[in-house]
Short mmCIF file of C-alpha atoms in Angstrom, two decimals:
data_model
loop_
_atom_site.label_atom_id
_atom_site.label_comp_id
_atom_site.label_asym_id
_atom_site.label_seq_id
_atom_site.Cartn_x
_atom_site.Cartn_y
_atom_site.Cartn_z
CA UNK A 1280 34.30 59.83 120.09
CA UNK A 1281 35.36 56.32 120.87
CA UNK A 1282 35.76 53.81 118.10
CA UNK A 1283 34.49 51.12 120.20
CA UNK A 1284 31.46 52.98 120.66
CA UNK A 1285 30.76 53.69 117.22
CA UNK A 1286 31.39 49.86 116.01
CA UNK A 1287 29.63 48.60 119.19
CA UNK A 1288 27.01 46.88 117.21
CA UNK A 1289 29.49 44.69 115.35
CA UNK A 1290 30.16 42.43 118.47
CA UNK A 1291 27.34 40.64 117.59
CA UNK A 1292 28.10 37.81 115.25
CA UNK A 1293 24.80 37.77 113.10
CA UNK A 1294 24.89 41.44 112.66
CA UNK A 1295 28.44 41.48 111.43
CA UNK A 1296 27.80 38.95 109.11
CA UNK A 1297 24.60 41.02 107.86
CA UNK A 1298 26.95 44.17 107.93
CA UNK A 1299 29.70 42.64 105.68
CA UNK A 1300 27.76 40.78 103.38
CA UNK A 1301 25.14 43.71 102.68
CA UNK A 1302 28.18 46.15 102.40
CA UNK A 1303 29.95 44.05 99.59
CA UNK A 1304 26.51 43.78 97.77
CA UNK A 1305 25.45 47.51 98.07
CA UNK A 1306 28.37 48.53 96.21
CA UNK A 1307 27.24 46.53 93.43
CA UNK A 1308 23.94 48.07 93.75
CA UNK A 1309 24.83 51.46 93.86
CA UNK A 1310 27.06 50.65 90.86
CA UNK A 1311 23.91 49.52 88.80
CA UNK A 1312 21.71 52.47 89.73
CA UNK A 1313 24.45 54.80 88.32
CA UNK A 1314 24.94 52.74 85.44
CA UNK A 1315 21.19 52.33 84.27
CA UNK A 1316 20.50 56.17 84.58
CA UNK A 1317 23.66 57.06 82.48
CA UNK A 1318 22.66 54.45 80.16
CA UNK A 1319 19.00 55.49 79.86
CA UNK A 1320 20.18 59.04 79.52
CA UNK A 1321 22.63 58.29 76.86
CA UNK A 1322 20.29 56.25 74.69
CA UNK A 1323 17.03 58.42 75.00
CA UNK A 1324 18.73 62.17 76.45
CA UNK A 1325 15.16 62.34 78.18
CA UNK A 1326 14.55 63.86 81.32
CA UNK A 1327 11.06 62.18 81.14
CA UNK A 1328 12.28 58.54 80.38
CA UNK A 1329 14.90 59.11 83.26
CA UNK A 1330 11.85 60.08 85.91
CA UNK A 1331 10.26 57.26 84.29
CA UNK A 1332 12.52 54.30 85.28
CA UNK A 1333 13.00 55.72 88.33
CA UNK A 1334 9.14 55.61 89.14
CA UNK A 1335 8.62 52.04 87.64
CA UNK A 1336 11.79 51.00 89.83
CA UNK A 1337 9.92 52.39 93.09
CA UNK A 1338 6.44 52.52 92.27
CA UNK A 1339 5.60 48.88 93.94
CA UNK A 1340 7.14 50.15 97.12
CA UNK A 1341 4.36 52.73 97.41
CA UNK A 1342 1.57 50.07 96.68
CA UNK A 1343 2.94 46.84 98.32
CA UNK A 1344 5.23 47.87 101.32
CA UNK A 1345 2.33 48.02 103.80
CA UNK A 1346 1.31 44.64 102.63
CA UNK A 1347 4.68 43.53 102.38
CA UNK A 1348 4.99 44.48 106.13
CA UNK A 1349 1.61 42.81 107.14
CA UNK A 1350 2.83 39.67 105.09
CA UNK A 1351 6.33 39.66 107.09
CA UNK A 1352 4.62 39.58 110.54
CA UNK A 1353 2.73 36.56 109.61
CA UNK A 1354 5.91 34.68 108.14
CA UNK A 1355 9.38 33.97 108.57
CA UNK A 1356 11.19 37.60 108.06
CA UNK A 1357 14.66 35.82 107.33
CA UNK A 1358 12.87 33.58 104.71
CA UNK A 1359 11.44 36.53 102.98
CA UNK A 1360 14.79 38.15 103.12
CA UNK A 1361 16.80 35.20 101.73
CA UNK A 1362 14.46 34.81 98.59
CA UNK A 1363 14.26 38.24 97.83
CA UNK A 1364 18.39 38.50 97.55
CA UNK A 1365 18.31 35.52 95.42
CA UNK A 1366 15.52 37.48 93.26
CA UNK A 1367 17.44 40.67 93.40
CA UNK A 1368 20.51 38.61 91.79
CA UNK A 1369 18.61 36.86 89.00
CA UNK A 1370 17.09 40.31 87.96
CA UNK A 1371 20.60 41.74 88.06
CA UNK A 1372 22.11 38.83 86.01
CA UNK A 1373 19.09 39.40 83.31
CA UNK A 1374 20.22 43.01 83.09
CA UNK A 1375 23.92 42.12 82.71
CA UNK A 1376 23.14 39.43 79.91
CA UNK A 1377 20.76 41.78 77.72
CA UNK A 1378 23.35 44.36 77.77
CA UNK A 1379 26.43 42.43 77.30
CA UNK A 1380 24.57 40.74 74.03
CA UNK A 1381 24.20 44.28 73.09
CA UNK A 1382 20.26 44.16 73.41
CA UNK A 1383 19.54 47.98 74.49
CA UNK A 1384 16.12 47.34 74.64
CA UNK A 1385 14.37 50.07 76.52
CA UNK A 1386 10.80 48.27 77.30
CA UNK A 1387 13.16 45.48 78.82
CA UNK A 1388 14.98 47.72 80.82
CA UNK A 1389 11.83 49.29 82.36
CA UNK A 1390 10.02 45.80 82.84
CA UNK A 1391 13.27 44.61 84.99
CA UNK A 1392 13.34 48.01 86.70
CA UNK A 1393 9.72 47.28 87.39
CA UNK A 1394 10.62 43.65 88.57
CA UNK A 1395 13.33 45.17 90.77
CA UNK A 1396 10.71 47.48 92.59
CA UNK A 1397 8.55 44.37 93.28
CA UNK A 1398 11.37 42.40 95.17
CA UNK A 1399 12.55 45.74 96.66
CA UNK A 1400 8.89 46.08 98.70
CA UNK A 1401 9.48 43.03 100.43
CA UNK A 1402 13.25 42.95 100.64
CA UNK A 1403 13.34 46.26 102.50
CA UNK A 1404 10.74 45.54 104.55
CA UNK A 1405 11.86 42.29 106.12
CA UNK A 1406 15.42 43.62 106.02
CA UNK A 1407 14.35 46.81 108.01
CA UNK A 1408 12.27 44.78 110.66
CA UNK A 1409 15.14 41.97 111.00
CA UNK A 1410 17.88 44.33 112.16
CA UNK A 1411 16.52 44.40 115.46
CA UNK A 1412 17.14 40.51 115.41
CA UNK A 1413 20.57 40.54 114.90
CA UNK A 1414 21.10 42.80 118.12
CA UNK A 1415 21.18 41.21 121.50
CA UNK A 1416 21.16 44.27 123.42
CA UNK A 1417 18.40 46.41 122.10
CA UNK A 1418 19.97 49.39 123.81
CA UNK A 1419 22.36 49.07 120.88
CA UNK A 1420 19.62 49.13 117.95
CA UNK A 1421 20.10 52.78 117.34
CA UNK A 1422 23.84 52.31 116.86
CA UNK A 1423 23.02 49.19 114.61
CA UNK A 1424 20.66 51.52 112.57
CA UNK A 1425 23.20 54.11 112.17
CA UNK A 1426 25.98 51.65 111.02
CA UNK A 1427 23.49 50.15 108.55
CA UNK A 1428 23.38 53.61 107.15
CA UNK A 1429 26.80 53.96 107.35
CA UNK A 1430 27.36 50.86 105.32
CA UNK A 1431 24.84 51.95 102.75
CA UNK A 1432 26.33 55.46 102.05
CA UNK A 1433 30.05 53.66 102.20
CA UNK A 1434 28.68 51.74 99.33
CA UNK A 1435 27.36 55.17 97.96
CA UNK A 1436 30.74 56.36 97.64
CA UNK A 1437 32.53 53.36 96.12
CA UNK A 1438 29.74 52.02 93.84
CA UNK A 1439 29.71 55.40 91.53
CA UNK A 1440 33.35 55.75 92.16
CA UNK A 1441 33.98 52.38 90.73
CA UNK A 1442 31.15 52.49 88.26
CA UNK A 1443 32.50 55.78 86.84
CA UNK A 1444 35.70 53.94 85.77
CA UNK A 1445 34.03 50.93 84.51
CA UNK A 1446 31.57 52.92 82.46
CA UNK A 1447 34.50 54.80 80.76
CA UNK A 1448 36.41 51.94 80.10
CA UNK A 1449 34.06 48.81 79.52
CA UNK A 1450 30.58 50.17 79.56
CA UNK A 1451 27.36 49.61 81.56
CA UNK A 1452 27.32 45.77 80.94
CA UNK A 1453 30.16 45.07 83.43
CA UNK A 1454 28.68 47.10 85.73
CA UNK A 1455 25.67 45.13 85.82
CA UNK A 1456 27.78 41.74 85.92
CA UNK A 1457 29.72 43.16 88.84
CA UNK A 1458 26.41 43.64 90.73
CA UNK A 1459 25.18 39.98 89.87
CA UNK A 1460 28.58 38.70 91.44
CA UNK A 1461 28.40 40.70 94.57
CA UNK A 1462 25.03 39.06 95.80
CA UNK A 1463 27.19 36.06 96.27
CA UNK A 1464 28.59 37.82 99.51
CA UNK A 1465 25.15 38.53 100.93
CA UNK A 1466 23.76 35.06 100.42
CA UNK A 1467 26.83 33.49 101.93
CA UNK A 1468 26.60 35.91 104.93
CA UNK A 1469 22.68 34.80 105.41
CA UNK A 1470 23.65 31.34 105.13
CA UNK A 1471 26.33 31.64 107.83
CA UNK A 1472 23.72 33.14 110.29
CA UNK A 1473 22.59 31.57 113.76
CA UNK A 1474 19.02 32.49 114.37
CA UNK A 1475 16.50 31.16 116.49
CA UNK A 1476 13.75 29.32 114.61
CA UNK A 1477 11.04 31.85 113.82
CA UNK A 1478 7.75 31.55 115.24
CA UNK A 1479 5.49 33.79 113.62
CA UNK A 1480 2.31 35.08 115.39
CA UNK A 1481 -0.88 33.26 114.37
CA UNK A 1482 -3.57 35.41 113.07
CA UNK A 1483 -7.07 34.69 112.04
CA UNK A 1484 -7.66 38.12 110.43
CA UNK A 1485 -6.54 38.73 106.65
CA UNK A 1486 -3.13 40.16 105.64
CA UNK A 1487 -5.31 43.02 104.29
CA UNK A 1488 -6.82 43.48 107.75
CA UNK A 1489 -3.48 43.77 108.99
CA UNK A 1490 -2.41 46.28 106.57
CA UNK A 1491 -5.67 48.30 108.24
CA UNK A 1492 -4.32 47.73 111.82
CA UNK A 1493 -0.95 49.21 110.95
CA UNK A 1494 -3.06 52.18 109.63
CA UNK A 1495 -4.78 52.44 112.76
CA UNK A 1496 -1.69 52.08 114.83
CA UNK A 1497 -0.43 55.11 113.29
CA UNK A 1498 -3.19 57.33 113.42
CA UNK A 1499 -3.13 56.84 117.15
CA UNK A 1500 0.35 57.55 117.26
CA UNK A 1501 1.23 61.20 116.28
CA UNK A 1502 4.57 61.52 116.22
CA UNK A 1503 5.23 58.43 114.52
CA UNK A 1504 3.02 59.45 112.05
CA UNK A 1505 4.28 62.76 111.46
CA UNK A 1506 7.82 61.26 110.85
CA UNK A 1507 6.94 59.06 108.46
CA UNK A 1508 4.68 61.80 106.68
CA UNK A 1509 7.74 64.46 106.72
CA UNK A 1510 9.77 61.81 105.08
CA UNK A 1511 7.36 60.84 102.57
CA UNK A 1512 6.94 64.83 101.42
CA UNK A 1513 10.87 65.21 101.23
CA UNK A 1514 10.87 61.92 98.93
CA UNK A 1515 8.53 63.55 96.69
CA UNK A 1516 9.81 66.93 96.44
CA UNK A 1517 13.79 66.92 97.57
CA UNK A 1518 15.19 63.56 96.78
CA UNK A 1519 14.33 63.01 93.35
CA UNK A 1520 16.66 66.01 92.17
CA UNK A 1521 19.14 63.07 91.85
CA UNK A 1522 16.98 61.60 89.03
CA UNK A 1523 18.19 64.52 86.96
CA UNK A 1524 21.82 64.00 87.88
CA UNK A 1525 22.54 63.15 84.15
CA UNK A 1526 21.02 66.15 82.87
CA UNK A 1527 23.38 68.41 85.25
CA UNK A 1528 26.38 66.36 84.57
CA UNK A 1529 26.02 66.57 80.76
CA UNK A 1530 23.90 69.70 79.84
CA UNK A 1531 24.91 72.13 82.86
CA UNK A 1532 28.32 71.25 83.39
CA UNK A 1533 29.12 69.68 79.72
CA UNK A 1534 30.47 66.55 81.47
CA UNK A 1535 30.45 62.91 81.00
CA UNK A 1536 29.95 59.41 82.78
CA UNK A 1537 32.73 60.33 85.17
CA UNK A 1538 31.21 64.01 86.11
CA UNK A 1539 27.87 62.10 86.69
CA UNK A 1540 29.73 59.39 89.14
CA UNK A 1541 31.17 62.45 91.18
CA UNK A 1542 27.59 63.55 92.26
CA UNK A 1543 27.11 59.97 93.58
CA UNK A 1544 30.32 59.86 95.19
CA UNK A 1545 30.30 63.47 96.96
CA UNK A 1546 26.53 62.45 98.05
CA UNK A 1547 27.87 59.35 99.36
CA UNK A 1548 30.76 61.03 101.42
CA UNK A 1549 28.63 63.85 103.08
CA UNK A 1550 26.13 60.90 104.04
CA UNK A 1551 28.52 58.94 105.21
CA UNK A 1552 30.47 61.65 107.55
CA UNK A 1553 26.95 62.01 109.06
CA UNK A 1554 26.22 58.58 109.39
CA UNK A 1555 29.42 58.17 111.65
CA UNK A 1556 28.11 60.91 113.44
CA UNK A 1557 24.61 59.48 114.17
CA UNK A 1558 26.39 56.26 114.84
CA UNK A 1559 28.41 57.70 117.82
CA UNK A 1560 25.29 59.55 119.08
CA UNK A 1561 24.34 58.37 122.79
CA UNK A 1562 20.78 57.56 123.48
CA UNK A 1563 18.40 60.01 124.59
CA UNK A 1564 19.07 62.63 121.84
CA UNK A 1565 16.08 64.83 120.56
CA UNK A 1566 15.75 62.76 117.03
CA UNK A 1567 12.52 65.20 116.19
CA UNK A 1568 14.83 68.06 116.38
CA UNK A 1569 17.64 66.12 114.09
CA UNK A 1570 14.84 65.66 111.75
CA UNK A 1571 14.04 68.84 111.40
CA UNK A 1572 17.69 70.31 111.20
CA UNK A 1573 18.40 67.47 108.59
CA UNK A 1574 15.41 68.48 106.51
CA UNK A 1575 16.03 71.74 106.05
CA UNK A 1576 19.90 71.24 105.47
CA UNK A 1577 18.86 68.58 102.56
CA UNK A 1578 16.45 70.95 100.82
CA UNK A 1579 18.58 74.29 101.28
CA UNK A 1580 21.36 72.35 100.00
CA UNK A 1581 19.63 71.08 97.10
CA UNK A 1582 18.45 74.52 95.94
CA UNK A 1583 22.17 75.89 96.39
CA UNK A 1584 23.34 73.25 93.98
CA UNK A 1585 20.34 74.06 91.63
CA UNK A 1586 21.63 77.72 91.38
CA UNK A 1587 25.27 77.01 91.47
CA UNK A 1588 27.32 77.46 88.18
CA UNK A 1589 30.47 76.22 89.24
CA UNK A 1590 31.04 72.53 89.37
CA UNK A 1591 33.23 72.40 92.78
CA UNK A 1592 30.53 74.50 94.16
CA UNK A 1593 27.95 72.22 93.22
CA UNK A 1594 29.80 69.21 94.52
CA UNK A 1595 30.03 70.91 97.72
CA UNK A 1596 26.30 71.36 98.11
CA UNK A 1597 25.60 67.81 96.80
CA UNK A 1598 27.85 66.34 99.60
CA UNK A 1599 25.95 68.51 102.25
CA UNK A 1600 22.59 67.50 100.78
CA UNK A 1601 23.64 64.13 101.21
CA UNK A 1602 24.50 64.50 104.93
CA UNK A 1603 21.09 66.09 105.64
CA UNK A 1604 19.28 63.30 103.71
CA UNK A 1605 21.35 60.72 105.62
CA UNK A 1606 20.68 62.23 108.97
CA UNK A 1607 17.07 62.75 108.27
CA UNK A 1608 16.39 59.06 107.09
CA UNK A 1609 18.55 57.48 110.11
CA UNK A 1610 16.75 59.78 112.80
CA UNK A 1611 13.62 58.81 111.24
CA UNK A 1612 14.19 55.04 110.85
CA UNK A 1613 15.50 55.39 114.72
CA UNK A 1614 12.60 56.96 115.85
CA UNK A 1615 10.20 54.40 114.26
CA UNK A 1616 12.25 51.46 115.49
CA UNK A 1617 12.82 52.60 119.11
CA UNK A 1618 8.75 53.87 119.53
CA UNK A 1619 6.87 51.00 117.82
CA UNK A 1620 5.60 48.12 119.54
CA UNK A 1621 7.17 44.80 118.55
CA UNK A 1622 3.87 43.05 117.72
CA UNK A 1623 3.37 45.97 115.18
CA UNK A 1624 6.96 46.29 114.05
CA UNK A 1625 6.94 44.89 110.16
CA UNK A 1626 3.55 46.59 109.85
CA UNK A 1627 4.52 50.12 110.77
CA UNK A 1628 8.07 49.51 108.57
CA UNK A 1629 5.89 48.72 106.05
CA UNK A 1630 4.44 52.27 106.00
CA UNK A 1631 8.09 53.65 106.57
CA UNK A 1632 9.21 52.02 103.78
CA UNK A 1633 6.39 53.04 101.63
CA UNK A 1634 7.47 56.87 102.60
CA UNK A 1635 11.29 56.12 101.87
CA UNK A 1636 11.00 54.17 98.84
CA UNK A 1637 7.28 54.25 97.71
CA UNK A 1638 7.08 58.19 97.41
CA UNK A 1639 10.06 58.42 95.58
CA UNK A 1640 8.65 57.28 92.02
CA UNK A 1641 5.88 59.63 92.27
CA UNK A 1642 8.77 62.50 92.87
CA UNK A 1643 10.82 61.08 89.93
CA UNK A 1644 7.67 61.11 87.60
CA UNK A 1645 6.79 64.52 88.81
CA UNK A 1646 10.38 65.78 88.73
CA UNK A 1647 10.70 64.18 85.10
CA UNK A 1648 7.77 65.67 83.82
CA UNK A 1649 8.14 69.24 85.00
CA UNK A 1650 11.95 69.35 83.95
CA UNK A 1651 10.77 68.28 80.70
CA UNK A 1652 8.87 71.54 80.20
CA UNK A 1653 10.76 74.01 82.61
CA UNK A 1654 14.26 72.44 82.68
CA UNK A 1655 16.37 70.81 85.21
CA UNK A 1656 17.54 73.96 86.88
CA UNK A 1657 14.36 75.55 87.61
CA UNK A 1658 12.63 72.36 88.37
CA UNK A 1659 15.08 71.35 91.18
CA UNK A 1660 15.14 75.11 92.62
CA UNK A 1661 11.25 75.22 92.80
CA UNK A 1662 10.91 71.65 94.47
CA UNK A 1663 13.82 72.18 97.08
CA UNK A 1664 12.11 75.73 98.33
CA UNK A 1665 8.80 73.88 98.46
CA UNK A 1666 10.30 71.28 100.46
CA UNK A 1667 12.30 73.51 103.00
CA UNK A 1668 8.57 75.11 103.71
CA UNK A 1669 7.32 71.70 104.69
CA UNK A 1670 9.97 71.21 107.02
CA UNK A 1671 9.12 73.97 108.82
CA UNK A 1672 5.77 73.46 109.01
CA UNK A 1673 6.76 69.90 110.12
CA UNK A 1674 8.76 71.67 113.04
CA UNK A 1675 5.89 73.87 113.87
CA UNK A 1676 3.29 71.14 114.04
CA UNK A 1677 5.79 68.80 116.17
CA UNK A 1678 6.13 71.60 118.83
CA UNK A 1679 2.34 71.80 119.11
CA UNK A 1680 1.99 68.91 121.30
CA UNK A 1681 3.51 65.03 122.03
CA UNK A 1682 1.55 62.17 122.52
#
């Protein structure tokens, strides 16, 4: 496994700038995510409120992502990305300001979470659609997608680790301030890029018609539709286990903010290891098979985590779950990006983002509500088993025929 092969996409200047800026910014993003969850749990000690915060932060992706995809196909994707990054920076700054001033107002935190969700619906869709524009040789696109995932998971390791230290020493407000400052890096990297002037396609139909075109495209492409649907199901049933991580850290393992940060760090470590493996894969691998193996690994590991009574063992299963989650996301993204027609790219990516982010709020709300009644351990066990069953059905379905 040669390093030149793993990092071959970094030879492109635009992708290198994008990779560097996003890596710094995402460390702050993961710090903010961990700090918000811990702060909400510390203030309310309510699994339902934790689920509600996750719901509000991601529900706009469910509603707006397909629309954002159609919008991005008609406008300059780069400008959409730049403006969404500025908006995210302002949202993070507002959150830092109210907490540093000691105004722990839960309605304000909920509103800011919802605002970030709206921004992310457009940001993620434009960002995913633009990766292909940063790569000159499209044969390197799978590698670029895997490196992008590697970057996310490197930040997922470093962000919670740094946040755990800052939370223990200075509190949530400093975490939010650091997140605000990290956006400077990504804005500078975007301004240094050299991209040809975008010439958006001319459309006579409305954006909503573009939304419907994306749906019709998926309806006629069986395998693309099935992998996106599988990702959506996993994000409803299995991924929301992380919403209850503060409950496990404090009530199950009698820990503190540092214990909570270990869950994020171990998840990121497992995901990073798998991301490096995915980056080294040669073209032509059976991505549908990888999706099945990854989905089963993710669901079974989360189930084992929920049943574990030992913290070290729980952290091991969390790392394994992170690897399974990472492999499924990267393989699904690569499959969609390499099979969709370019004219439909943003519209289909919009549906992918809806499955990737938009279904999480539904899962978070369901998970938080059930956990309020049954407890965190029983909820995660039941949902992860249901997820494993769904992956098995997906495997049977995809073997039934190809497009």
